[in-house]
Coordinates of C-alpha atoms in Angstrom, one line a residue:
M209 CA 247.9 119.1 239.2
N210 CA 245.0 117.8 241.2
N211 CA 245.1 114.1 240.8
R212 CA 242.3 112.2 242.5
A213 CA 243.1 108.7 243.9
I214 CA 242.2 106.1 241.3
P215 CA 242.4 102.7 242.8
R216 CA 241.3 100.8 239.6
A217 CA 243.9 99.4 237.3
M218 CA 242.2 101.1 234.3
S219 CA 239.9 104.1 234.5
A220 CA 239.1 107.5 232.9
R221 CA 240.5 110.7 234.2
H222 CA 239.8 114.2 233.3
I223 CA 243.0 116.4 233.4
A224 CA 243.8 120.0 234.2
L225 CA 247.2 121.3 235.3
L226 CA 247.7 123.3 238.4
A227 CA 250.9 125.3 238.9
T228 CA 251.3 124.5 242.5
S229 CA 250.7 120.8 242.2
A230 CA 252.8 118.0 243.4
L231 CA 253.3 114.6 241.7
A232 CA 250.6 112.1 242.6
T233 CA 250.9 108.3 242.2
F234 CA 247.9 106.4 240.9
G235 CA 248.6 103.3 239.1
T236 CA 251.7 102.2 236.9
P237 CA 253.1 104.2 235.5
A238 CA 252.1 107.4 237.3
F239 CA 252.2 110.6 235.7
A240 CA 251.1 114.2 236.4
E241 CA 250.8 116.8 233.8
G242 CA 252.2 120.0 235.2
T243 CA 254.9 118.5 237.4
P244 CA 258.3 120.1 236.6
D245 CA 259.9 117.1 235.0
F246 CA 261.3 119.4 232.4
M247 CA 262.9 122.6 233.6
M248 CA 264.1 125.5 231.3
N249 CA 266.7 128.0 232.7
V250 CA 265.2 131.2 231.3
A251 CA 268.6 133.2 231.7
Q252 CA 270.6 130.6 229.8
G253 CA 268.0 129.0 227.6
T254 CA 269.3 125.5 228.2
G255 CA 269.6 122.9 231.0
A256 CA 267.9 122.1 234.2
V257 CA 267.7 124.6 237.0
P258 CA 267.6 124.0 240.7
A259 CA 264.4 123.5 242.6
G260 CA 262.9 126.8 243.4
D261 CA 263.6 128.2 240.0
M262 CA 261.6 125.6 238.1
M263 CA 259.5 126.5 235.2
V264 CA 256.3 124.7 235.7
E265 CA 253.8 124.0 232.8
H266 CA 250.5 125.4 233.8
S267 CA 247.7 123.6 232.0
P268 CA 246.6 122.1 228.7
Q269 CA 252.3 122.2 223.3
V270 CA 250.3 119.9 221.0
V271 CA 251.5 116.4 220.2
I272 CA 251.7 115.6 216.5
S273 CA 250.8 112.3 214.9
E274 CA 253.7 110.2 214.0
P275 CA 255.7 110.1 211.7
G276 CA 255.7 113.8 212.4
T277 CA 257.8 115.1 215.2
P278 CA 257.4 117.9 217.8
T279 CA 259.8 120.0 215.5
T280 CA 257.6 119.7 212.5
A281 CA 254.6 120.8 214.6
R282 CA 256.2 124.1 215.4
D283 CA 254.3 127.1 214.0
T284 CA 256.2 128.6 211.0
N285 CA 254.3 131.8 211.5
D286 CA 255.7 134.2 214.0
V287 CA 253.2 136.6 215.4
T288 CA 249.7 135.2 214.9
G289 CA 247.6 136.7 217.8
I290 CA 248.0 133.4 219.8
G291 CA 250.2 134.1 222.9
Q292 CA 251.9 132.4 225.8
M293 CA 250.8 133.5 229.3
I294 CA 253.4 133.8 232.0
I295 CA 252.7 134.4 235.7
D296 CA 255.4 135.1 238.1
Q297 CA 254.0 133.1 241.1
K298 CA 256.5 134.8 243.5
T299 CA 257.3 131.3 244.8
G300 CA 260.2 130.5 242.4
F301 CA 257.7 129.1 239.9
L302 CA 256.2 130.5 236.7
G303 CA 252.8 129.5 235.6
L304 CA 252.4 129.0 232.0
C305 CA 249.2 128.8 229.7
T306 CA 248.1 129.9 226.2
G307 CA 245.6 132.7 225.2
T308 CA 244.2 134.5 222.2
L309 CA 244.1 138.2 221.4
I310 CA 240.6 139.3 220.4
N311 CA 241.3 143.1 220.3
P312 CA 244.4 145.2 220.9
R313 CA 243.9 145.1 224.6
T314 CA 242.1 141.8 225.4
V315 CA 243.3 138.2 225.7
I316 CA 240.9 135.3 226.2
F317 CA 242.1 132.3 228.0
A318 CA 241.1 129.7 230.7
A319 CA 240.0 130.7 234.2
H320 CA 241.8 127.8 235.8
C321 CA 245.1 129.3 234.8
V322 CA 244.5 132.0 237.5
N323 CA 241.6 131.0 239.8
E324 CA 243.6 128.6 242.1
S325 CA 246.3 130.9 243.4
P326 CA 245.7 132.7 246.7
Q327 CA 245.4 136.0 245.1
G328 CA 242.8 134.5 242.7
T329 CA 240.5 132.6 245.0
A330 CA 237.2 133.6 246.4
M331 CA 236.2 135.0 243.0
N332 CA 238.8 137.8 243.4
P333 CA 239.8 139.0 240.0
W334 CA 242.3 141.6 241.5
G335 CA 245.1 139.1 242.2
Y336 CA 246.9 139.7 239.0
G337 CA 248.3 142.9 237.5
T338 CA 250.7 145.7 238.3
G339 CA 249.5 146.8 241.8
A340 CA 251.0 146.0 245.2
G341 CA 250.3 142.4 246.2
Q342 CA 249.3 141.4 242.7
L343 CA 251.1 138.6 240.8
P344 CA 252.8 139.9 237.6
I345 CA 251.3 138.4 234.4
G346 CA 252.2 138.8 230.8
F347 CA 251.6 137.5 227.3
G348 CA 254.3 136.8 224.6
F349 CA 252.9 136.6 221.1
K350 CA 256.0 135.3 219.2
A351 CA 256.4 131.8 217.8
D352 CA 259.5 131.6 220.2
N353 CA 259.0 133.5 223.3
L354 CA 262.3 132.8 225.2
A355 CA 263.7 136.4 224.4
G356 CA 260.4 138.0 225.4
I357 CA 260.3 136.1 228.7
R358 CA 263.9 137.2 229.5
S359 CA 263.0 140.9 228.8
W360 CA 259.9 140.7 231.1
F361 CA 261.1 138.4 233.9
L362 CA 264.9 139.3 234.1
A363 CA 265.2 142.9 233.0
G364 CA 266.1 144.4 236.4
T365 CA 264.5 147.8 236.9
N366 CA 262.5 147.2 233.7
Q367 CA 261.1 143.9 235.0
Y368 CA 257.4 143.2 234.1
K369 CA 257.5 145.9 231.5
T370 CA 255.8 145.6 228.0
S371 CA 258.4 145.1 225.3
V372 CA 256.8 145.8 222.0
G373 CA 259.9 144.6 220.1
N374 CA 259.5 141.3 221.6
A375 CA 255.7 141.2 221.1
F376 CA 255.6 140.7 224.8
Y377 CA 252.9 142.5 226.8
N378 CA 252.4 143.2 230.5
V379 CA 248.8 142.5 231.9
N380 CA 247.2 145.1 234.2
Q381 CA 244.0 143.2 235.1
V382 CA 242.6 139.6 235.0
I383 CA 238.8 138.8 235.3
Y384 CA 237.7 135.1 235.4
N385 CA 234.2 133.6 235.5
P386 CA 233.4 132.9 239.1
Q387 CA 231.3 129.9 238.2
S388 CA 234.5 128.1 237.2
L389 CA 234.8 127.5 241.0
S390 CA 231.3 126.3 241.7
L391 CA 232.3 122.7 241.7
G392 CA 235.2 123.5 244.1
L393 CA 238.8 124.4 243.6
A394 CA 239.7 120.8 242.7
N395 CA 237.4 120.9 239.7
N396 CA 238.1 124.5 238.6
F397 CA 238.6 123.6 235.0
L398 CA 235.4 121.6 234.3
Q399 CA 232.9 124.3 233.5
A400 CA 232.7 128.0 232.9
D401 CA 236.4 128.0 232.5
V402 CA 236.7 131.4 230.8
A403 CA 238.9 134.4 231.7
L404 CA 240.0 137.6 230.1
A405 CA 243.1 139.7 230.6
S406 CA 243.7 143.3 229.6
L407 CA 247.1 144.4 228.3
D408 CA 248.7 147.7 229.8
T409 CA 249.7 148.8 226.3
P410 CA 247.7 148.3 223.1
A411 CA 249.3 145.5 221.1
R412 CA 251.0 146.6 217.9
N413 CA 251.3 144.7 214.7
V414 CA 249.7 141.6 216.5
P415 CA 246.7 140.1 214.6
T416 CA 243.4 139.8 216.5
W417 CA 240.9 137.0 216.1
T418 CA 237.2 136.8 215.8
I419 CA 235.2 134.6 218.2
L420 CA 232.1 132.6 217.2
L421 CA 229.1 133.4 219.6
S422 CA 226.7 131.1 217.9
Q423 CA 226.5 127.3 218.6
L424 CA 227.6 125.1 215.6
P425 CA 224.7 123.3 214.1
A426 CA 224.6 119.6 214.1
P427 CA 226.2 118.2 210.9
G428 CA 223.9 116.5 208.4
T429 CA 226.0 113.3 208.5
I430 CA 228.6 111.8 210.5
T431 CA 231.1 109.5 208.7
S432 CA 233.9 107.1 209.7
A433 CA 236.5 109.2 207.9
T434 CA 235.8 112.8 208.9
G435 CA 233.3 112.3 211.8
T436 CA 231.3 115.6 212.3
G437 CA 233.3 117.2 209.4
Y438 CA 234.2 120.3 211.4
H439 CA 237.9 120.7 210.8
V440 CA 239.7 122.6 213.5
I441 CA 243.3 123.8 214.4
E442 CA 244.6 123.4 217.8
A443 CA 247.5 125.7 218.9
G444 CA 249.6 126.2 222.1
Y445 CA 252.9 126.6 223.9
G446 CA 252.8 123.5 226.1
R447 CA 254.6 120.2 226.3
N448 CA 255.2 118.2 223.3
G449 CA 255.9 114.6 222.0
T450 CA 254.6 111.9 219.7
G451 CA 251.4 109.9 219.6
T452 CA 253.1 106.8 221.1
S453 CA 255.2 108.6 223.8
G454 CA 252.6 111.3 224.7
D455 CA 253.9 114.6 226.2
S456 CA 257.4 113.4 226.8
G457 CA 259.0 116.7 225.9
G458 CA 259.0 119.8 228.1
I459 CA 257.8 123.3 227.4
D460 CA 260.4 125.2 225.2
Y461 CA 258.3 128.4 224.8
R462 CA 257.6 127.7 221.2
R463 CA 254.1 127.6 219.6
R464 CA 253.0 124.5 218.0
V465 CA 249.8 123.8 215.9
A466 CA 248.1 120.6 214.8
E467 CA 244.8 119.8 213.0
N468 CA 241.9 117.7 214.1
F469 CA 238.1 117.3 213.7
I470 CA 235.6 118.2 216.4
G471 CA 234.6 114.8 217.8
I472 CA 231.5 115.9 219.7
L473 CA 229.6 118.9 221.2
G474 CA 228.6 117.1 224.4
S475 CA 229.6 116.7 228.0
L476 CA 231.9 114.6 230.1
D477 CA 228.7 113.1 231.4
D478 CA 227.7 111.8 228.0
I479 CA 231.1 110.0 227.8
D480 CA 231.0 108.6 231.3
S481 CA 227.4 107.3 230.8
F482 CA 228.3 105.6 227.6
L483 CA 231.6 104.0 228.5
F484 CA 231.0 103.3 232.2
G485 CA 227.3 103.1 232.6
S486 CA 226.9 105.9 235.0
P487 CA 227.0 109.8 234.7
S488 CA 229.5 111.9 236.4
G489 CA 227.3 115.0 237.1
L490 CA 229.3 117.0 234.5
T491 CA 226.6 118.1 232.3
Q492 CA 227.8 121.3 230.5
N493 CA 228.4 121.0 226.8
L494 CA 232.0 121.0 225.5
Y495 CA 233.7 120.9 222.2
Q496 CA 235.8 117.7 222.4
T497 CA 238.6 116.2 220.1
D498 CA 240.5 112.9 220.2
F499 CA 243.9 111.9 219.0
D500 CA 243.6 109.1 216.3
D501 CA 246.3 106.7 215.5
P502 CA 246.8 106.5 211.7
K503 CA 247.5 102.8 212.1
R504 CA 244.2 102.1 213.9
G505 CA 242.8 98.8 212.6
L506 CA 246.3 97.7 211.2
P507 CA 249.0 95.7 212.7
G508 CA 251.0 97.7 215.2
A509 CA 248.2 100.0 216.1
N510 CA 248.1 101.7 219.5
A511 CA 246.3 99.5 221.9
Y512 CA 244.6 102.4 223.7
D513 CA 243.0 104.1 220.8
F514 CA 239.5 102.7 220.6
N515 CA 238.3 105.7 218.5
I516 CA 236.1 107.4 221.2
F517 CA 235.0 110.0 218.7
K518 CA 234.2 108.7 215.2
D519 CA 236.7 109.8 212.7
N520 CA 240.1 109.0 211.2
A521 CA 243.6 110.4 211.8
L522 CA 244.5 113.6 209.7
P523 CA 248.0 114.0 208.2
K524 CA 248.9 116.5 210.9
E525 CA 246.6 115.4 213.6
G526 CA 247.5 116.3 217.2
I527 CA 246.2 116.7 220.8
T528 CA 246.8 119.2 223.6
A529 CA 249.1 118.9 226.7
G530 CA 250.3 120.8 229.7
G531 CA 250.8 124.4 228.9
D532 CA 248.2 124.6 226.2
S533 CA 245.3 125.5 228.5
G534 CA 243.4 128.6 227.4
G535 CA 244.5 128.0 223.8
P536 CA 242.1 128.5 221.0
L537 CA 240.0 125.9 219.1
I538 CA 240.0 127.4 215.6
L539 CA 237.3 126.4 213.2
D540 CA 239.2 127.1 209.9
K541 CA 237.4 125.5 206.9
T542 CA 233.7 125.9 207.6
F543 CA 233.4 129.6 206.8
S544 CA 235.1 132.0 204.5
K545 CA 237.5 132.9 207.4
P546 CA 238.8 131.1 210.4
T547 CA 237.2 131.9 213.8
V548 CA 237.9 130.9 217.4
I549 CA 235.0 128.7 218.9
G550 CA 236.4 127.6 222.2
V551 CA 239.2 127.8 224.9
L552 CA 241.1 124.8 226.1
S553 CA 240.3 123.4 229.6
G554 CA 241.8 119.9 229.8
G555 CA 241.8 116.3 228.5
S556 CA 241.0 112.8 229.4
R557 CA 242.8 109.5 229.2
Y558 CA 241.1 106.2 229.6
F559 CA 243.7 103.6 230.9
N560 CA 246.1 104.1 233.8
A561 CA 249.1 102.8 231.7
Q562 CA 248.1 105.2 228.8
P563 CA 250.7 108.0 228.6
S564 CA 249.0 111.4 228.7
S565 CA 248.3 113.2 225.4
S566 CA 249.1 110.0 223.5
Y567 CA 246.9 108.2 220.9
G568 CA 243.4 107.6 222.3
T569 CA 243.3 110.5 224.6
S570 CA 240.9 113.4 224.2
S571 CA 240.7 117.2 224.9
F572 CA 237.8 119.4 225.9
Y573 CA 237.2 123.0 225.2
Q574 CA 234.8 125.6 226.7
P575 CA 232.3 126.6 223.9
L576 CA 232.4 130.4 223.7
Y577 CA 228.7 130.6 222.6
L578 CA 227.6 129.5 226.1
F579 CA 229.4 132.5 227.8
W580 CA 229.2 135.1 225.1
D581 CA 227.3 137.6 227.2
Y582 CA 229.9 137.1 230.1
I583 CA 232.7 137.8 227.5
A584 CA 230.9 140.8 226.1
A585 CA 230.4 142.4 229.6
N586 CA 234.0 141.6 230.9
N587 CA 235.8 142.5 227.7
P588 CA 237.4 145.8 228.7
Y589 CA 237.4 147.2 225.1
R590 CA 234.5 149.2 223.7
Y591 CA 233.8 150.3 220.2
V592 CA 231.9 153.5 220.2
A593 CA 230.7 156.2 217.8
A594 CA 229.2 159.7 218.1
K595 CA 225.6 160.1 217.2
A596 CA 224.6 162.3 214.4
G597 CA 224.4 166.0 215.0
D598 CA 226.7 168.4 216.9
G599 CA 227.7 167.6 220.4
D600 CA 230.4 168.0 223.1
W601 CA 232.9 165.2 223.6
F602 CA 232.0 165.2 227.3
D603 CA 228.2 165.0 226.8
A604 CA 227.4 161.4 227.7
S605 CA 224.2 161.5 225.5
H606 CA 226.4 162.1 222.4
W607 CA 227.8 158.6 222.3
V608 CA 226.6 155.1 221.5
T609 CA 228.4 151.8 221.7
T610 CA 228.7 149.8 218.4
L611 CA 229.2 146.2 217.5
D612 CA 232.5 144.7 218.4
P613 CA 234.1 143.5 215.1
A614 CA 235.4 140.4 216.9
Y615 CA 232.0 139.0 217.6
Q616 CA 230.6 136.7 215.0
I617 CA 227.3 134.7 214.6
I618 CA 225.9 132.3 212.0
V619 CA 223.1 133.6 209.8
N620 CA 221.8 131.4 207.0
G621 CA 224.9 129.4 207.2
Q622 CA 227.2 132.4 206.9
L623 CA 229.6 134.0 209.4
V624 CA 228.6 137.6 210.0
N625 CA 229.4 140.3 212.6
G626 CA 226.7 140.2 215.2
I627 CA 225.6 139.0 218.7
P628 CA 223.0 136.3 219.6
T629 CA 219.4 137.5 220.5
T630 CA 219.3 135.5 223.7
A631 CA 221.6 135.2 226.6
G632 CA 224.2 132.5 226.8
D633 CA 223.2 129.3 228.6
G634 CA 226.4 129.2 230.6
I635 CA 226.9 126.2 232.7
N636 CA 223.3 125.1 231.9
G637 CA 224.1 124.6 228.2
T638 CA 223.2 121.1 227.4
S639 CA 221.1 121.3 224.2
G640 CA 222.1 120.9 220.5
K641 CA 224.6 118.1 221.1
F642 CA 226.1 116.3 218.1
G643 CA 228.8 113.7 217.3
Q644 CA 229.3 110.0 218.1
I645 CA 230.9 108.4 221.1
C646 CA 232.3 105.0 220.3
Y647 CA 234.1 101.9 221.4
Q648 CA 235.7 100.4 218.2
Q649 CA 238.3 97.9 219.0
G650 CA 238.8 94.2 218.2
R651 CA 235.3 92.8 217.3
S652 CA 233.5 95.7 219.0
D653 CA 232.0 98.5 217.0
E654 CA 229.5 100.2 219.1
C655 CA 228.6 104.0 219.1
L656 CA 226.1 106.4 220.6
D657 CA 225.0 109.4 218.4
I658 CA 224.4 111.9 221.2
G659 CA 222.6 114.2 218.8
T660 CA 219.9 111.8 217.8
N661 CA 220.2 109.6 220.9
T662 CA 220.7 106.6 218.7
Y663 CA 222.7 103.4 219.7
L664 CA 224.6 102.0 216.8
V665 CA 226.3 98.5 216.4
N666 CA 228.4 98.1 213.3
G667 CA 227.0 101.3 212.1
R668 CA 223.3 100.1 212.3
P669 CA 220.8 101.4 214.9
V670 CA 219.6 98.7 217.4
P671 CA 216.1 98.4 218.7
A672 CA 215.2 100.7 221.4
D673 CA 214.9 99.4 225.0
T674 CA 215.7 100.5 228.4
V675 CA 218.0 99.2 231.1
V676 CA 219.2 100.4 234.4
T677 CA 223.1 100.3 234.8
G678 CA 224.8 101.8 237.8
G679 CA 221.7 103.5 238.9
A680 CA 221.2 105.4 235.7
T681 CA 218.5 104.8 233.1
L682 CA 220.0 104.4 229.7
A683 CA 218.0 104.3 226.5
N684 CA 219.0 101.8 223.9
N685 CA 221.3 100.0 226.2
K686 CA 223.9 102.7 225.7
S687 CA 226.4 101.7 228.2
V688 CA 229.4 99.7 226.7
A689 CA 230.6 98.8 230.2
S690 CA 229.6 95.2 229.5
F691 CA 232.1 94.8 226.7
A692 CA 234.7 97.5 227.3
D693 CA 237.2 95.2 228.8
G694 CA 239.2 96.7 231.5
L695 CA 237.3 100.2 231.4
T696 CA 235.7 101.0 234.7
S697 CA 233.6 104.0 235.9
I698 CA 235.0 106.8 237.9
N699 CA 232.9 109.7 239.1
E700 CA 235.0 112.7 238.5
A701 CA 232.5 115.3 239.6
Q702 CA 232.3 114.8 243.3
G703 CA 229.3 117.1 242.9
A704 CA 226.8 115.1 241.2
G705 CA 224.0 117.1 242.7
N706 CA 224.8 119.9 240.3
A707 CA 221.6 121.9 240.2
Q708 CA 222.6 123.6 237.0
A709 CA 222.1 120.3 235.0
I710 CA 218.7 121.4 233.9
A711 CA 218.9 124.0 231.2
A712 CA 217.3 127.3 232.0
A713 CA 215.0 128.9 229.5
A714 CA 217.0 131.6 227.5
A715 CA 216.2 135.1 228.8
A716 CA 215.7 138.1 226.5
L717 CA 218.7 140.4 226.4
P718 CA 218.9 143.2 228.9
T719 CA 219.0 146.9 227.9
A720 CA 222.3 147.8 226.5
T721 CA 224.7 149.5 228.9
L722 CA 228.4 150.3 228.8
A723 CA 228.8 147.7 231.5
N724 CA 227.1 144.8 229.7
G725 CA 228.9 145.5 226.4
L726 CA 225.8 145.3 224.2
P727 CA 225.7 147.6 221.2
G728 CA 223.4 150.6 221.4
A729 CA 224.3 151.7 224.9
T730 CA 224.6 155.4 225.7
N731 CA 225.2 157.7 228.8
F732 CA 228.9 157.4 228.9
V733 CA 232.0 159.5 227.8
P734 CA 234.8 157.7 225.9
N735 CA 237.9 158.3 228.1
N736 CA 240.3 155.4 228.9
V737 CA 240.4 154.0 232.5
D738 CA 243.2 152.0 233.8
P739 CA 242.4 149.4 236.4
D740 CA 243.0 150.0 240.2
A741 CA 243.0 147.0 242.4
A742 CA 242.9 149.2 245.6
T743 CA 239.6 150.8 244.6
R744 CA 238.2 147.8 242.6
R745 CA 238.1 149.9 239.5
N746 CA 237.8 147.9 236.2
A747 CA 239.8 148.8 233.1
R748 CA 237.9 150.4 230.3
Y749 CA 239.5 151.3 226.8
F750 CA 237.8 152.9 223.9
D751 CA 238.0 152.7 220.1
V752 CA 236.2 155.8 218.8
T753 CA 234.7 156.5 215.4
L754 CA 233.3 159.8 214.1
S755 CA 231.4 159.0 210.9
N756 CA 227.9 160.5 211.2
A757 CA 227.2 164.1 210.0
G758 CA 228.0 166.6 212.8
T759 CA 230.7 168.3 214.7
T760 CA 232.0 166.8 218.0
T761 CA 233.7 169.5 220.1
L762 CA 236.6 168.5 222.4
S763 CA 237.0 171.1 225.1
G764 CA 239.0 169.0 227.7
T765 CA 241.5 166.1 227.8
A766 CA 240.5 162.7 226.6
T767 CA 242.5 159.5 226.1
V768 CA 241.4 156.7 223.9
D769 CA 243.2 153.7 222.3
R770 CA 242.1 154.4 218.7
F771 CA 240.4 157.3 216.9
T772 CA 238.8 157.3 213.4
I773 CA 237.1 160.1 211.5
N774 CA 235.5 159.8 208.2
N775 CA 232.5 160.8 206.0
Q776 CA 230.8 164.1 207.0
A777 CA 232.0 164.0 210.6
K778 CA 234.1 166.8 212.1
L779 CA 236.1 167.2 215.2
T780 CA 236.8 170.6 216.7
V781 CA 239.5 170.7 219.3
A782 CA 238.7 173.8 221.4
S783 CA 241.1 175.8 223.7
G784 CA 242.2 173.5 226.4
G785 CA 241.2 170.4 224.5
S786 CA 243.6 167.4 224.0
L787 CA 243.1 164.0 222.5

């Protein structure tokens, strides 16, 4: 992991785990998520292994609130569409992350899981896959992936092969958002941290997830008990532990789940300005959660939990840790069905002595709505249909792209299949904030409602005034640095001149094309294309439906992932035709 030097005794730190990291010391006790302090022998399944064969957690298993244990947090469901990413780094290390299947070919996860390796730098998406010089990468979708990892990593001549029986699939291409590196490699997880991988075989009997491409609206009220009221599920394969110990247990290739509330839709800048009196230059909106101690306010409560986001602990509350990065933030109770709203990038702790992923820490997720058009364009899977009337399969004007069933938007408060009418704001996404950032400890009860820009003391708004703290003008005296004893500011951005801080006006959507993934495109022929790193050819896979009246004639050979025919449509396979 990239640990910046932090000379202060108590300070905030935003966390991401890098597979090639070394342990860094910065205060007492020192910790670095991602260091191989727990090592699993894949061949044997137990015990430590020598250096050079270490299994290294890549980046934010969830930590469950006591009296629960890491065992009780294990997912009792087997194959759910949430999978563990494995990269053979070819250095004796494996990189580990989490991802979510959104169609039979495509996994969405975090860019920083792949963008820091030599093969993945310089915005090169061709460093991972099955070609010469590429790093092998796969996803296991079972609740316990140990057998799948063995079959993929240690199978001799069958190494790096898909094993449908183990629900373990090899990846043939990775694409990540190049803007994830615009703040430099050391900050490759803070914004635009979104990537997609294509599987070399369509996943069988593995559920797929929908993804929410709309921004969640601000809640009508924020309460002390439930905060924003947006209940979510966090899931991943990373490190585990308890609220007191933090992520004290290593990765065991098992999926764990926990519940939480969305604390805020807001930036790391919002937090740093409130707690420390000066911004960090990290302005992009993030969905953020915190880890609440159920004993907060009672004797024996955790000293580090000052309730950074206003809400109370849930019965199965948890937070993320090393190895969970790229995992889904699942909104599970707001609509009639659950949907994924974000991918995990990292987390923050606020005191040097505070264990990582313990009570009082927080996690942040990339909101998918900000990058929906990037996802649509780089998703290799296309749903297409034949137009009404007769036509030849290889007539490019005979086909049209249809709406991807994974894509969901909010219409009149309901979740429906659709896409937004404007482009995603990307790293410029700063509007529509909601939630409260708080410092509630001892006699202090002060919060900032970032949606209304209201400063609250003991739950009551204070008169507006303006002060200048640390060079930043703060309305309503929003900085709590004056009373947050021991908390000190740290500028994590090292790029405060981020020109993208000002949100750009949303542009109208472009004309639909096969490349940009928008529905309504034509001028293509549905015929699968595997990626080729040597020629920089992207993967493209098709789900074809014939439902309109008319006959489609297939006179040559075509390959697609899925074919459906219904209603009045007909398919004629001519001499020499093959599907």
